[in-house]
Tab-separated table of N, CA, C and O in Angstrom:
chain	number	residue	atom	x	y	z
A	154	UNK	N	-106.444	127.821	-62.653
A	154	UNK	CA	-106.061	126.644	-63.290
A	154	UNK	C	-106.616	125.320	-62.538
A	154	UNK	O	-106.998	124.601	-62.911
A	155	UNK	N	-106.416	125.201	-61.225
A	155	UNK	CA	-107.013	124.262	-60.814
A	155	UNK	C	-108.252	123.952	-60.417
A	155	UNK	O	-108.995	122.605	-60.495
A	156	UNK	N	-109.152	125.294	-60.399
A	156	UNK	CA	-110.418	124.980	-60.791
A	156	UNK	C	-110.911	124.437	-62.000
A	156	UNK	O	-112.084	123.941	-62.130
A	157	UNK	N	-110.297	124.617	-63.186
A	157	UNK	CA	-110.591	124.216	-64.562
A	157	UNK	C	-110.292	122.514	-64.474
A	157	UNK	O	-111.270	121.852	-65.143
A	158	UNK	N	-109.417	122.069	-63.842
A	158	UNK	CA	-109.016	120.453	-63.756
A	158	UNK	C	-110.480	120.068	-62.943
A	158	UNK	O	-111.037	118.911	-63.152
A	159	UNK	N	-110.754	120.590	-61.729
A	159	UNK	CA	-111.833	119.841	-61.027
A	159	UNK	C	-113.002	120.197	-61.864
A	159	UNK	O	-113.974	119.092	-61.626
A	160	UNK	N	-113.365	121.195	-62.636
A	160	UNK	CA	-114.306	121.063	-63.308
A	160	UNK	C	-114.488	120.145	-64.487
A	160	UNK	O	-115.504	119.672	-64.577
A	161	UNK	N	-113.185	119.727	-65.156
A	161	UNK	CA	-113.593	118.693	-65.962
A	161	UNK	C	-113.497	117.426	-65.232
A	161	UNK	O	-114.440	116.729	-65.944
A	162	UNK	N	-113.128	117.313	-64.138
A	162	UNK	CA	-113.266	115.629	-63.347
A	162	UNK	C	-114.963	115.815	-63.213
A	162	UNK	O	-115.539	114.812	-63.466
A	163	UNK	N	-115.387	116.882	-62.384
A	163	UNK	CA	-117.115	117.000	-62.414
A	163	UNK	C	-117.955	116.633	-63.706
A	163	UNK	O	-118.853	115.951	-63.313
A	164	UNK	N	-117.271	117.261	-64.854
A	164	UNK	CA	-118.221	117.141	-65.887
A	164	UNK	C	-118.034	115.827	-66.335
A	164	UNK	O	-119.107	115.066	-66.920
A	165	UNK	N	-116.763	115.258	-66.019
A	165	UNK	CA	-116.810	113.565	-66.505
A	165	UNK	C	-117.434	112.646	-65.477
A	165	UNK	O	-118.113	111.988	-66.508
A	166	UNK	N	-117.529	112.933	-64.477
A	166	UNK	CA	-118.130	112.060	-63.535
A	166	UNK	C	-119.491	112.124	-63.414
A	166	UNK	O	-120.366	111.346	-63.694
A	167	UNK	N	-120.060	113.421	-64.184
A	167	UNK	CA	-121.603	113.415	-64.236
A	167	UNK	C	-122.129	113.267	-65.365
A	167	UNK	O	-123.250	113.572	-65.848
A	168	UNK	N	-121.417	112.776	-66.387
A	168	UNK	CA	-121.824	112.369	-67.762
A	168	UNK	C	-123.067	111.272	-67.803
A	168	UNK	O	-122.507	110.316	-67.302
A	169	UNK	N	-123.645	111.580	-68.738
A	169	UNK	CA	-125.033	110.969	-68.788
A	169	UNK	C	-124.668	109.754	-69.089
A	169	UNK	O	-124.961	108.166	-68.847
A	170	UNK	N	-123.572	109.339	-70.175
A	170	UNK	CA	-123.281	108.071	-70.760
A	170	UNK	C	-122.548	107.342	-69.836
A	170	UNK	O	-122.589	105.973	-70.085
A	171	UNK	N	-121.404	107.970	-69.212
A	171	UNK	CA	-120.742	107.263	-68.413
A	171	UNK	C	-121.740	106.583	-67.092
A	171	UNK	O	-121.427	105.439	-66.931
A	172	UNK	N	-122.588	107.374	-66.720
A	172	UNK	CA	-123.302	106.908	-65.579
A	172	UNK	C	-124.177	105.919	-65.941
A	172	UNK	O	-124.454	104.907	-65.094
A	173	UNK	N	-125.007	105.984	-67.052
A	173	UNK	CA	-125.857	104.920	-67.674
A	173	UNK	C	-124.937	103.475	-67.835
A	173	UNK	O	-125.366	102.196	-67.539
A	174	UNK	N	-123.871	103.754	-68.402
A	174	UNK	CA	-122.846	102.689	-68.756
A	174	UNK	C	-122.528	101.885	-67.291
A	174	UNK	O	-122.484	100.828	-67.192
A	175	UNK	N	-122.379	102.663	-66.238
A	175	UNK	CA	-121.403	102.058	-65.089
A	175	UNK	C	-122.745	101.524	-64.440
A	175	UNK	O	-122.506	100.520	-63.683
A	176	UNK	N	-124.061	102.033	-64.242
A	176	UNK	CA	-125.182	101.283	-63.796
A	176	UNK	C	-125.482	100.050	-64.534
A	176	UNK	O	-125.682	99.176	-64.000
A	177	UNK	N	-125.407	100.001	-66.019
A	177	UNK	CA	-125.423	98.649	-66.521
A	177	UNK	C	-124.386	97.682	-66.005
A	177	UNK	O	-124.900	96.423	-66.008
A	178	UNK	N	-123.154	98.032	-66.300
A	178	UNK	CA	-122.238	97.184	-65.496
A	178	UNK	C	-122.653	96.825	-63.962
A	178	UNK	O	-122.106	95.463	-63.739
A	179	UNK	N	-122.970	97.659	-63.370
A	179	UNK	CA	-123.222	97.088	-62.042
A	179	UNK	C	-124.386	96.258	-61.693
A	179	UNK	O	-124.268	95.496	-60.724
A	180	UNK	N	-125.315	96.435	-62.763
A	180	UNK	CA	-126.228	95.363	-62.637
A	180	UNK	C	-125.838	94.212	-63.212
A	180	UNK	O	-126.459	93.018	-62.621
A	181	UNK	N	-124.879	94.044	-64.310
A	181	UNK	CA	-124.586	92.910	-64.558
A	181	UNK	C	-123.780	92.113	-63.510
A	181	UNK	O	-123.464	90.969	-63.187
A	182	UNK	N	-122.706	92.976	-62.566
A	182	UNK	CA	-121.982	92.383	-61.470
A	182	UNK	C	-123.114	91.945	-60.599
A	182	UNK	O	-122.897	90.989	-59.740
A	183	UNK	N	-123.950	92.693	-60.260
A	183	UNK	CA	-124.983	92.201	-59.303
A	183	UNK	C	-125.774	90.882	-59.533
A	183	UNK	O	-125.956	90.016	-58.874
A	184	UNK	N	-125.990	90.703	-60.948
A	184	UNK	CA	-126.466	89.415	-61.366
A	184	UNK	C	-125.523	88.108	-61.207
A	184	UNK	O	-125.473	87.107	-60.711
A	185	UNK	N	-124.423	88.386	-61.515
A	185	UNK	CA	-123.209	87.468	-61.195
A	185	UNK	C	-123.224	87.141	-59.402
A	185	UNK	O	-122.972	86.028	-59.577
A	186	UNK	N	-123.156	88.256	-58.860
A	186	UNK	CA	-123.162	87.942	-57.436
A	186	UNK	C	-124.348	86.984	-57.165
A	186	UNK	O	-124.305	86.102	-56.261
A	187	UNK	N	-125.448	87.528	-57.756
A	187	UNK	CA	-126.652	86.704	-57.460
A	187	UNK	C	-126.732	85.348	-58.155
A	187	UNK	O	-127.176	84.336	-57.128
A	188	UNK	N	-125.786	85.011	-59.123
A	188	UNK	CA	-125.591	83.638	-59.305
A	188	UNK	C	-124.926	82.872	-58.471
A	188	UNK	O	-125.377	81.364	-58.531
A	189	UNK	N	-124.007	83.462	-57.585
A	189	UNK	CA	-123.127	83.030	-56.871
A	189	UNK	C	-123.825	82.440	-55.543
A	189	UNK	O	-123.269	81.511	-54.648
A	190	UNK	N	-124.766	83.452	-55.301
A	190	UNK	CA	-125.325	83.542	-53.672
A	190	UNK	C	-126.820	82.740	-53.564
A	190	UNK	O	-127.347	82.201	-52.871
A	191	UNK	N	-127.236	82.210	-55.130
A	191	UNK	CA	-128.539	81.710	-55.144
A	191	UNK	C	-128.484	80.304	-54.948
A	191	UNK	O	-129.469	79.617	-54.531
A	192	UNK	N	-127.435	79.734	-54.919
A	192	UNK	CA	-127.088	78.335	-54.521
A	192	UNK	C	-127.230	77.985	-53.002
A	192	UNK	O	-127.424	76.636	-52.483
A	193	UNK	N	-127.262	78.972	-52.232
A	193	UNK	CA	-127.205	78.942	-50.684
A	193	UNK	C	-128.894	78.908	-50.423
A	193	UNK	O	-128.822	78.970	-49.017
A	194	UNK	N	-129.818	78.851	-51.095
A	194	UNK	CA	-131.294	79.310	-50.769
A	194	UNK	C	-131.532	77.529	-50.617
A	194	UNK	O	-131.209	76.529	-51.352
A	195	UNK	N	-132.141	77.071	-49.528
A	195	UNK	CA	-132.378	75.622	-49.187
A	195	UNK	C	-133.605	75.522	-50.225
A	195	UNK	O	-134.367	76.214	-51.176
A	196	UNK	N	-133.809	74.039	-50.867
A	196	UNK	CA	-134.269	73.922	-51.631
A	196	UNK	C	-135.904	73.336	-51.418
A	196	UNK	O	-136.664	73.638	-52.320
A	197	UNK	N	-136.010	73.392	-50.211
A	197	UNK	CA	-137.487	73.388	-49.677
A	197	UNK	C	-137.969	74.532	-49.573
A	197	UNK	O	-139.282	74.696	-49.290
A	198	UNK	N	-137.318	75.672	-50.257
A	198	UNK	CA	-138.210	76.978	-50.072
A	198	UNK	C	-139.221	76.961	-51.266
A	198	UNK	O	-140.104	77.984	-51.484
A	199	UNK	N	-139.118	76.269	-52.378
A	199	UNK	CA	-139.926	76.148	-53.449
A	199	UNK	C	-139.699	77.704	-54.525
A	199	UNK	O	-140.582	77.897	-54.992
A	200	UNK	N	-138.720	78.220	-54.352
A	200	UNK	CA	-138.495	79.474	-55.110
A	200	UNK	C	-137.398	79.356	-56.164
A	200	UNK	O	-137.491	80.257	-56.917
A	201	UNK	N	-136.904	78.209	-56.196
A	201	UNK	CA	-135.961	77.923	-57.375
A	201	UNK	C	-134.928	79.002	-57.380
A	201	UNK	O	-134.148	79.397	-58.571
A	202	UNK	N	-134.538	79.644	-56.353
A	202	UNK	CA	-133.472	80.688	-56.113
A	202	UNK	C	-133.362	81.775	-57.017
A	202	UNK	O	-132.658	82.241	-57.275
A	203	UNK	N	-134.459	82.228	-57.619
A	203	UNK	CA	-134.730	83.333	-58.598
A	203	UNK	C	-134.736	84.787	-57.889
A	203	UNK	O	-134.690	85.578	-58.507
A	204	UNK	N	-135.042	84.643	-56.650
A	204	UNK	CA	-135.370	86.094	-56.114
A	204	UNK	C	-134.110	86.811	-56.326
A	204	UNK	O	-134.089	88.026	-56.679
A	205	UNK	N	-132.702	86.331	-55.858
A	205	UNK	CA	-131.732	87.012	-55.951
A	205	UNK	C	-131.584	87.651	-57.458
A	205	UNK	O	-131.407	88.912	-57.742
A	206	UNK	N	-131.833	87.227	-58.503
A	206	UNK	CA	-131.865	87.644	-59.749
A	206	UNK	C	-132.787	88.728	-60.111
A	206	UNK	O	-132.458	89.781	-60.820
A	207	UNK	N	-134.281	88.544	-59.449
A	207	UNK	CA	-135.225	89.621	-59.841
A	207	UNK	C	-134.870	90.780	-58.966
A	207	UNK	O	-134.935	91.917	-59.609
A	208	UNK	N	-134.100	90.485	-57.818
A	208	UNK	CA	-133.674	91.681	-57.217
A	208	UNK	C	-132.855	92.599	-57.814
A	208	UNK	O	-132.569	93.799	-57.821
A	209	UNK	N	-131.650	91.709	-58.293
A	209	UNK	CA	-130.455	92.562	-58.987
A	209	UNK	C	-131.031	93.315	-60.311
A	209	UNK	O	-130.696	94.308	-60.402
A	210	UNK	N	-132.036	92.723	-61.154
A	210	UNK	CA	-132.402	93.564	-62.238
A	210	UNK	C	-133.493	94.518	-61.775
A	210	UNK	O	-133.288	95.645	-62.365
A	211	UNK	N	-134.334	94.341	-60.886
A	211	UNK	CA	-135.231	95.386	-60.084
A	211	UNK	C	-134.464	96.414	-59.783
A	211	UNK	O	-134.812	97.428	-60.224
A	212	UNK	N	-133.748	96.457	-58.978
A	212	UNK	CA	-132.807	97.433	-58.331
A	212	UNK	C	-131.834	98.092	-59.140
A	212	UNK	O	-131.759	99.458	-59.308
A	213	UNK	N	-131.419	97.432	-60.428
A	213	UNK	CA	-130.743	98.227	-61.363
A	213	UNK	C	-131.733	99.043	-62.254
A	213	UNK	O	-131.171	99.948	-62.601
A	214	UNK	N	-132.948	98.550	-62.578
A	214	UNK	CA	-134.055	99.232	-63.292
A	214	UNK	C	-134.118	100.530	-62.408
A	214	UNK	O	-134.222	101.894	-62.971
A	215	UNK	N	-134.502	100.558	-61.177
A	215	UNK	CA	-134.684	101.216	-60.093
A	215	UNK	C	-133.544	102.405	-60.251
A	215	UNK	O	-133.838	103.893	-59.937
A	216	UNK	N	-132.539	102.056	-60.199
A	216	UNK	CA	-131.306	102.984	-60.371
A	216	UNK	C	-131.221	103.853	-61.438
A	216	UNK	O	-131.050	105.061	-61.272
A	217	UNK	N	-131.620	102.999	-62.283
A	217	UNK	CA	-131.431	103.939	-63.913
A	217	UNK	C	-132.345	104.848	-63.831
A	217	UNK	O	-132.329	106.003	-64.163
A	218	UNK	N	-133.551	104.441	-63.217
A	218	UNK	CA	-134.798	105.661	-63.196
A	218	UNK	C	-134.598	106.681	-62.262
A	218	UNK	O	-134.483	107.915	-62.564
A	219	UNK	N	-134.009	106.248	-61.245
A	219	UNK	CA	-133.431	107.371	-59.994
A	219	UNK	C	-132.579	108.493	-60.602
A	219	UNK	O	-132.656	109.323	-60.419
A	220	UNK	N	-131.580	107.739	-61.316
A	220	UNK	CA	-130.504	108.608	-62.033
A	220	UNK	C	-130.820	109.445	-63.085
A	220	UNK	O	-130.906	110.959	-62.902
A	221	UNK	N	-131.949	108.990	-63.830
A	221	UNK	CA	-132.492	110.019	-64.894
A	221	UNK	C	-133.427	111.125	-64.111
A	221	UNK	O	-133.687	112.104	-64.955
A	222	UNK	N	-134.213	110.618	-63.103
A	222	UNK	CA	-135.114	111.618	-62.684
A	222	UNK	C	-134.169	112.503	-61.887
A	222	UNK	O	-134.928	113.833	-61.834
A	223	UNK	N	-133.299	112.380	-61.026
A	223	UNK	CA	-132.693	113.123	-60.243
A	223	UNK	C	-131.524	113.917	-60.662
A	223	UNK	O	-130.871	114.591	-59.871
A	224	UNK	N	-130.973	113.574	-62.023
A	224	UNK	CA	-129.759	114.188	-62.420
A	224	UNK	C	-129.823	115.571	-62.388
A	224	UNK	O	-128.585	116.205	-62.452
A	225	UNK	N	-130.724	116.217	-62.904
A	225	UNK	CA	-130.943	117.608	-62.741
A	225	UNK	C	-131.222	118.426	-61.773
A	225	UNK	O	-130.780	119.545	-61.369
A	226	UNK	N	-131.598	117.513	-60.676
A	226	UNK	CA	-131.661	118.033	-59.224
A	226	UNK	C	-130.302	118.294	-58.483
A	226	UNK	O	-130.039	119.304	-58.021
A	227	UNK	N	-129.650	117.148	-59.002
A	227	UNK	CA	-128.157	117.031	-58.118
A	227	UNK	C	-127.055	116.931	-58.958
A	227	UNK	O	-126.385	116.369	-59.598
A	228	UNK	N	-127.068	118.503	-59.840
A	228	UNK	CA	-126.479	118.605	-61.122
A	228	UNK	C	-124.834	118.252	-60.926
A	228	UNK	O	-124.211	117.696	-61.736
A	229	UNK	N	-124.335	118.803	-59.687
A	229	UNK	CA	-122.944	118.253	-59.580
A	229	UNK	C	-122.284	116.969	-58.948
A	229	UNK	O	-121.213	116.551	-58.884
A	230	UNK	N	-123.557	116.463	-58.412
A	230	UNK	CA	-123.447	115.271	-57.580
A	230	UNK	C	-124.103	113.963	-58.176
A	230	UNK	O	-124.467	113.413	-57.428
A	231	UNK	N	-124.717	113.968	-59.318
A	231	UNK	CA	-125.568	112.852	-59.806
A	231	UNK	C	-124.916	111.561	-60.005
A	231	UNK	O	-125.277	110.582	-59.886
A	232	UNK	N	-123.257	111.630	-59.925
A	232	UNK	CA	-122.477	110.451	-59.903
A	232	UNK	C	-122.810	109.649	-58.511
A	232	UNK	O	-122.828	108.257	-58.540
A	233	UNK	N	-123.230	110.483	-57.563
A	233	UNK	CA	-123.543	109.903	-56.197
A	233	UNK	C	-124.954	109.105	-56.154
A	233	UNK	O	-124.694	107.852	-55.683
A	234	UNK	N	-125.715	109.536	-57.078
A	234	UNK	CA	-126.883	108.317	-57.122
A	234	UNK	C	-126.691	107.353	-57.882
A	234	UNK	O	-126.902	106.295	-57.570
A	235	UNK	N	-125.675	107.220	-58.929
A	235	UNK	CA	-125.238	106.054	-59.517
A	235	UNK	C	-124.451	105.191	-58.638
A	235	UNK	O	-124.833	104.034	-58.473
A	236	UNK	N	-123.312	105.734	-57.672
A	236	UNK	CA	-122.765	104.841	-56.844
A	236	UNK	C	-123.793	104.265	-55.679
A	236	UNK	O	-123.756	103.029	-55.367
A	237	UNK	N	-124.280	105.068	-55.176
A	237	UNK	CA	-125.313	104.483	-54.054
A	237	UNK	C	-126.236	103.479	-54.719
A	237	UNK	O	-126.677	102.284	-54.059
A	238	UNK	N	-126.757	103.650	-55.982
A	238	UNK	CA	-127.701	102.918	-56.665
A	238	UNK	C	-127.029	101.381	-56.593
A	238	UNK	O	-127.608	100.207	-56.665
A	239	UNK	N	-125.767	101.427	-57.223
A	239	UNK	CA	-125.171	100.324	-57.557
A	239	UNK	C	-124.855	99.472	-56.292
A	239	UNK	O	-125.086	98.057	-56.329
A	240	UNK	N	-124.494	100.144	-55.236
A	240	UNK	CA	-124.142	99.535	-53.847
A	240	UNK	C	-125.390	98.698	-53.417
A	240	UNK	O	-125.190	97.761	-52.823
A	241	UNK	N	-126.553	99.618	-53.570
A	241	UNK	CA	-127.723	98.875	-53.283
A	241	UNK	C	-128.178	97.667	-53.835
A	241	UNK	O	-128.896	96.663	-53.306
A	242	UNK	N	-127.896	97.824	-55.281
A	242	UNK	CA	-128.235	96.724	-56.088
A	242	UNK	C	-127.501	95.562	-55.980
A	242	UNK	O	-128.091	94.328	-56.008
A	243	UNK	N	-126.278	95.529	-55.521
A	243	UNK	CA	-125.345	94.298	-55.351
A	243	UNK	C	-125.675	93.750	-53.830
A	243	UNK	O	-126.140	92.627	-53.492
A	244	UNK	N	-125.959	94.759	-52.907
A	244	UNK	CA	-126.564	94.182	-51.606
A	244	UNK	C	-127.775	93.452	-51.656
A	244	UNK	O	-128.036	92.556	-51.095
A	245	UNK	N	-128.786	94.133	-52.327
A	245	UNK	CA	-129.930	93.505	-52.691
A	245	UNK	C	-129.861	92.299	-53.595
A	245	UNK	O	-130.627	91.242	-53.254
A	246	UNK	N	-129.134	92.077	-54.158
A	246	UNK	CA	-128.978	90.646	-54.909
A	246	UNK	C	-128.306	89.536	-54.153
A	246	UNK	O	-128.357	88.432	-54.316
A	247	UNK	N	-127.824	89.900	-52.832
A	247	UNK	CA	-127.139	88.880	-51.814
A	247	UNK	C	-128.388	88.167	-50.948
A	247	UNK	O	-128.195	87.584	-50.206
A	248	UNK	N	-129.419	89.375	-50.678
A	248	UNK	CA	-130.255	89.089	-49.752
A	248	UNK	C	-131.619	88.761	-50.256
A	248	UNK	O	-131.891	89.049	-51.549
A	249	UNK	N	-132.685	88.219	-49.759
A	249	UNK	CA	-133.889	87.911	-49.957
A	249	UNK	C	-135.015	89.111	-49.490
A	249	UNK	O	-134.787	89.667	-48.441
């Protein structure tokens, strides 16, 4: 009976819809973080503080591609790809 509950949790965490939704929400959070940290860029850099936004969107797309590419390789642990990708996306949106 315990293995059935664990299997249900694993199936829920590895669901494609949940992971894609989570990646999209993580990317939105990264864009919000980028909007709060982009004002810290000096005006003399002539970049318009746009790089954190590009990083958030780029890494969000790369996370989605990585998830869709490797979900069948890591069948029981595909949610880890999503989690690691979101963390990298948020970190990349705070740095240049």
